[in-house]
GROMACS .gro file of C-alpha atoms in nm:
model
  230
    1MET     CA    1   1.637  -2.719   0.933
    2TYR     CA    2   1.474  -2.380   1.022
    3SER     CA    3   1.418  -2.101   0.760
    4LYS     CA    4   1.532  -1.762   0.827
    5ARG     CA    5   1.147  -1.681   0.885
    6GLN     CA    6   1.123  -1.955   1.145
    7ARG     CA    7   1.430  -1.862   1.331
    8LEU     CA    8   1.316  -1.497   1.321
    9VAL     CA    9   0.966  -1.585   1.474
   10GLY     CA   10   1.150  -1.832   1.725
   11ASP     CA   11   1.395  -1.614   1.804
   12LEU     CA   12   1.129  -1.312   1.901
   13SER     CA   13   0.889  -1.596   2.066
   14GLU     CA   14   1.213  -1.653   2.295
   15LEU     CA   15   1.258  -1.301   2.384
   16ILE     CA   16   0.900  -1.239   2.497
   17ARG     CA   17   0.832  -1.542   2.678
   18SER     CA   18   1.155  -1.519   2.866
   19GLY     CA   19   1.074  -1.167   2.970
   20ARG     CA   20   1.398  -1.025   2.813
   21LEU     CA   21   1.139  -0.821   2.612
   22ALA     CA   22   0.951  -0.653   2.838
   23HIS     CA   23   0.568  -0.610   2.849
   24GLY     CA   24   0.508  -0.295   2.645
   25GLU     CA   25   0.819  -0.258   2.506
   26ARG     CA   26   0.885  -0.187   2.152
   27LEU     CA   27   1.025  -0.451   1.924
   28PRO     CA   28   1.305  -0.355   1.675
   29GLY     CA   29   1.188  -0.174   1.359
   30GLU     CA   30   1.149  -0.381   1.046
   31HIS     CA   31   1.446  -0.265   0.850
   32GLN     CA   32   1.647  -0.338   1.169
   33LEU     CA   33   1.546  -0.712   1.184
   34ALA     CA   34   1.565  -0.737   0.825
   35LEU     CA   35   1.950  -0.660   0.855
   36GLN     CA   36   2.021  -0.861   1.149
   37TYR     CA   37   1.853  -1.171   0.998
   38GLN     CA   38   1.951  -1.114   0.666
   39VAL     CA   39   1.575  -1.121   0.522
   40SER     CA   40   1.352  -0.888   0.307
   41ARG     CA   41   1.129  -0.683   0.497
   42GLY     CA   42   0.801  -0.875   0.354
   43THR     CA   43   0.988  -1.196   0.549
   44VAL     CA   44   0.975  -0.979   0.879
   45ARG     CA   45   0.616  -0.851   0.822
   46SER     CA   46   0.515  -1.229   0.791
   47ALA     CA   47   0.686  -1.301   1.101
   48LEU     CA   48   0.548  -1.023   1.269
   49SER     CA   49   0.215  -1.144   1.165
   50GLU     CA   50   0.256  -1.490   1.300
   51LEU     CA   51   0.344  -1.339   1.626
   52GLN     CA   52   0.032  -1.135   1.641
   53GLN     CA   53  -0.168  -1.409   1.579
   54LEU     CA   54   0.000  -1.616   1.856
   55GLU     CA   55  -0.076  -1.304   2.056
   56LEU     CA   56   0.238  -1.238   2.175
   57ILE     CA   57   0.253  -0.896   2.008
   58SER     CA   58  -0.005  -0.635   1.927
   59THR     CA   59  -0.031  -0.363   1.706
   60GLN     CA   60  -0.124   0.021   1.840
   61ALA     CA   61  -0.517   0.040   1.813
   62GLY     CA   62  -0.730   0.304   1.717
   63VAL     CA   63  -0.457   0.464   1.477
   64GLY     CA   64  -0.552   0.523   1.083
   65SER     CA   65  -0.496   0.764   0.814
   66PHE     CA   66  -0.781   0.819   0.571
   67VAL     CA   67  -0.838   1.012   0.272
   68THR     CA   68  -1.155   1.179   0.195
   69PHE     CA   69  -1.296   1.364  -0.122
   70ASP     CA   70  -1.473   1.678  -0.037
   71GLY     CA   71  -1.459   1.599   0.337
   72VAL     CA   72  -1.625   1.260   0.279
   73GLN     CA   73  -1.407   0.954   0.379
   74LEU     CA   74  -1.312   0.714   0.093
   75ASP     CA   75  -1.311   0.330   0.199
   76GLN     CA   76  -0.947   0.206   0.029
   77ARG     CA   77  -1.075  -0.154   0.112
   78ILE     CA   78  -1.298  -0.136  -0.209
   79GLY     CA   79  -1.117   0.079  -0.402
   80TRP     CA   80  -1.165   0.452  -0.489
   81ALA     CA   81  -1.353   0.401  -0.796
   82GLN     CA   82  -1.638   0.239  -0.586
   83ALA     CA   83  -1.593   0.460  -0.301
   84LEU     CA   84  -1.618   0.787  -0.519
   85ALA     CA   85  -1.965   0.635  -0.685
   86ASP     CA   86  -2.092   0.531  -0.355
   87ALA     CA   87  -2.047   0.909  -0.210
   88GLY     CA   88  -2.216   1.064  -0.538
   89ALA     CA   89  -1.957   1.200  -0.653
   90PRO     CA   90  -1.949   1.281  -1.067
   91VAL     CA   91  -1.629   1.122  -1.105
   92THR     CA   92  -1.482   0.871  -1.402
   93THR     CA   93  -1.177   0.676  -1.397
   94GLU     CA   94  -1.004   0.599  -1.689
   95LEU     CA   95  -0.758   0.296  -1.764
   96ILE     CA   96  -0.437   0.458  -1.911
   97GLY     CA   97  -0.213   0.141  -1.959
   98ILE     CA   98  -0.133  -0.189  -1.787
   99GLU     CA   99   0.240  -0.308  -1.850
  100THR     CA  100   0.511  -0.525  -1.690
  101VAL     CA  101   0.768  -0.315  -1.520
  102GLU     CA  102   1.095  -0.363  -1.320
  103ASP     CA  103   1.109  -0.217  -0.974
  104ARG     CA  104   1.438  -0.256  -0.792
  105ALA     CA  105   1.321  -0.115  -0.480
  106LEU     CA  106   1.024  -0.313  -0.446
  107GLU     CA  107   1.218  -0.633  -0.553
  108GLU     CA  108   1.488  -0.553  -0.284
  109GLU     CA  109   1.165  -0.524  -0.005
  110PHE     CA  110   0.950  -0.802  -0.095
  111GLY     CA  111   1.169  -1.043  -0.323
  112GLU     CA  112   0.983  -1.050  -0.600
  113PRO     CA  113   1.160  -1.019  -0.983
  114ALA     CA  114   0.876  -0.851  -1.155
  115TYR     CA  115   0.568  -0.624  -1.128
  116VAL     CA  116   0.282  -0.489  -1.335
  117ALA     CA  117   0.197  -0.118  -1.334
  118VAL     CA  118  -0.198   0.015  -1.368
  119ARG     CA  119  -0.200   0.356  -1.456
  120ARG     CA  120  -0.531   0.559  -1.377
  121LEU     CA  121  -0.652   0.904  -1.425
  122ARG     CA  122  -0.978   1.023  -1.290
  123ARG     CA  123  -1.167   1.323  -1.416
  124GLU     CA  124  -1.449   1.540  -1.284
  125ARG     CA  125  -1.636   1.705  -1.549
  126GLY     CA  126  -1.338   1.657  -1.764
  127ARG     CA  127  -1.085   1.803  -1.564
  128GLY     CA  128  -0.815   1.568  -1.422
  129ILE     CA  129  -0.813   1.558  -1.011
  130SER     CA  130  -0.599   1.235  -0.984
  131LEU     CA  131  -0.330   1.040  -1.144
  132GLU     CA  132  -0.240   0.712  -1.000
  133THR     CA  133   0.013   0.432  -1.041
  134ALA     CA  134  -0.046   0.103  -0.886
  135THR     CA  135   0.229  -0.149  -0.892
  136VAL     CA  136   0.144  -0.509  -0.821
  137PRO     CA  137   0.350  -0.837  -0.836
  138ALA     CA  138   0.351  -1.012  -1.162
  139THR     CA  139   0.270  -1.340  -1.007
  140GLY     CA  140   0.003  -1.601  -1.099
  141PRO     CA  141  -0.297  -1.460  -1.292
  142LEU     CA  142  -0.159  -1.107  -1.200
  143ALA     CA  143   0.121  -1.170  -1.456
  144ASP     CA  144  -0.099  -1.200  -1.747
  145LEU     CA  145  -0.278  -0.855  -1.626
  146PRO     CA  146  -0.161  -0.647  -1.988
  147GLU     CA  147  -0.337  -0.912  -2.209
  148THR     CA  148  -0.627  -1.026  -1.959
  149GLY     CA  149  -0.711  -0.687  -1.808
  150LEU     CA  150  -0.877  -0.584  -1.494
  151ARG     CA  151  -1.154  -0.807  -1.324
  152ASP     CA  152  -1.497  -0.605  -1.372
  153GLY     CA  153  -1.258  -0.305  -1.419
  154SER     CA  154  -1.184  -0.329  -1.059
  155LEU     CA  155  -0.766  -0.351  -0.947
  156THR     CA  156  -0.931  -0.442  -0.607
  157LYS     CA  157  -1.154  -0.727  -0.714
  158THR     CA  158  -0.870  -0.863  -0.953
  159LEU     CA  159  -0.590  -0.884  -0.637
  160GLU     CA  160  -0.885  -1.054  -0.440
  161ALA     CA  161  -0.940  -1.301  -0.712
  162ALA     CA  162  -0.542  -1.359  -0.719
  163GLY     CA  163  -0.552  -1.428  -0.346
  164ARG     CA  164  -0.407  -1.106  -0.266
  165VAL     CA  165  -0.604  -0.938   0.009
  166SER     CA  166  -0.459  -0.657   0.212
  167VAL     CA  167  -0.456  -0.649   0.611
  168GLY     CA  168  -0.212  -0.346   0.650
  169GLY     CA  169   0.052  -0.168   0.532
  170ASP     CA  170   0.192   0.214   0.546
  171GLN     CA  171   0.125   0.532   0.383
  172TRP     CA  172   0.365   0.838   0.286
  173ILE     CA  173   0.234   1.192   0.215
  174SER     CA  174   0.402   1.465   0.032
  175THR     CA  175   0.366   1.724  -0.212
  176GLU     CA  176   0.493   1.708  -0.575
  177ARG     CA  177   0.481   1.938  -0.874
  178LEU     CA  178   0.345   1.805  -1.208
  179ASP     CA  179   0.599   1.747  -1.458
  180ALA     CA  180   0.495   1.791  -1.830
  181CYS     CA  181   0.366   1.418  -1.859
  182ALA     CA  182   0.117   1.452  -1.579
  183ALA     CA  183   0.018   1.835  -1.627
  184GLU     CA  184  -0.075   1.708  -1.981
  185LEU     CA  185  -0.280   1.384  -1.856
  186LEU     CA  186  -0.433   1.605  -1.611
  187GLY     CA  187  -0.497   1.903  -1.807
  188ARG     CA  188  -0.317   2.130  -1.562
  189SER     CA  189  -0.022   2.359  -1.565
  190ILE     CA  190   0.351   2.232  -1.544
  191GLY     CA  191   0.476   2.287  -1.172
  192GLU     CA  192   0.109   2.305  -1.034
  193LEU     CA  193   0.149   2.143  -0.648
  194PHE     CA  194  -0.015   1.830  -0.614
  195LEU     CA  195  -0.046   1.590  -0.290
  196ARG     CA  196   0.146   1.300  -0.360
  197ALA     CA  197   0.044   0.972  -0.178
  198ALA     CA  198   0.219   0.651  -0.164
  199ARG     CA  199   0.032   0.360  -0.005
  200THR     CA  200   0.201   0.025   0.029
  201SER     CA  201  -0.060  -0.266   0.132
  202VAL     CA  202   0.075  -0.630   0.243
  203ASP     CA  203  -0.134  -0.936   0.288
  204ILE     CA  204  -0.135  -1.146   0.609
  205GLU     CA  205   0.186  -1.353   0.515
  206GLY     CA  206   0.388  -1.000   0.458
  207ARG     CA  207   0.378  -1.049   0.087
  208LEU     CA  208   0.310  -0.734  -0.143
  209VAL     CA  209  -0.057  -0.667  -0.233
  210GLU     CA  210   0.010  -0.354  -0.403
  211ARG     CA  211   0.184  -0.019  -0.398
  212VAL     CA  212  -0.006   0.266  -0.521
  213VAL     CA  213   0.138   0.627  -0.583
  214SER     CA  214  -0.119   0.906  -0.630
  215LEU     CA  215  -0.100   1.262  -0.741
  216LEU     CA  216  -0.421   1.435  -0.584
  217ASP     CA  217  -0.608   1.787  -0.651
  218PRO     CA  218  -0.542   1.924  -0.293
  219ASP     CA  219  -0.848   2.142  -0.374
  220ARG     CA  220  -1.054   1.804  -0.370
  221PHE     CA  221  -0.857   1.537  -0.156
  222GLN     CA  222  -0.753   1.573   0.203
  223PHE     CA  223  -0.595   1.322   0.476
  224HIS     CA  224  -0.778   1.251   0.804
  225LEU     CA  225  -0.564   1.135   1.084
  226THR     CA  226  -0.732   0.962   1.391
  227PHE     CA  227  -0.574   0.812   1.693
  228GLY     CA  228  -0.698   0.702   2.053
  229HIS     CA  229  -1.027   0.597   2.157
  230ARG     CA  230  -1.299   0.819   2.107
   0.00000   0.00000   0.00000
């Protein structure tokens, strides 16, 4: 008996191989496929990853967005704490708390019922420059994070040790005015305008690795987009 994921992979493979989906034609979006096959978007991502491994589809090459600090690109693969240190920035990272939470939006998208939120504050010479909440699935060793803490103080290393390694995802950028709680933590004024970055990372199976929502000082952080071949 085929699973919904196997059916999705089989149907899309047949569309491509039969020529009914022409070369270069875009596949239906994740949301559309999830509704059509009554699966989570995580299952859709997993199916698309398999099609990419079978070389039936390809992602658009040469496109990426990057966060910079004072013009220096931060490598999100190694974690911002290490990237900032490598860049020579006098920035300290303070762990505010780790707690088990519910997240209905993530549960609906990825199908995992429980999550762990890790909150961190970054300061430069005592002044808050970013406030970050990373939400990860409370599965396997990650479920014990409120008691065990982060591996070597790094969420990136903790996720890798738990077998959650990012291969892709998406990022949304907007602005947000600081509420009273965020302003107090950052040592800023209520209503001050900060950048808001929401980044969702998934592994090769389409499972959630982490969703990170960051409030960033716009005087220090910028976003850089590259596209095409240079």
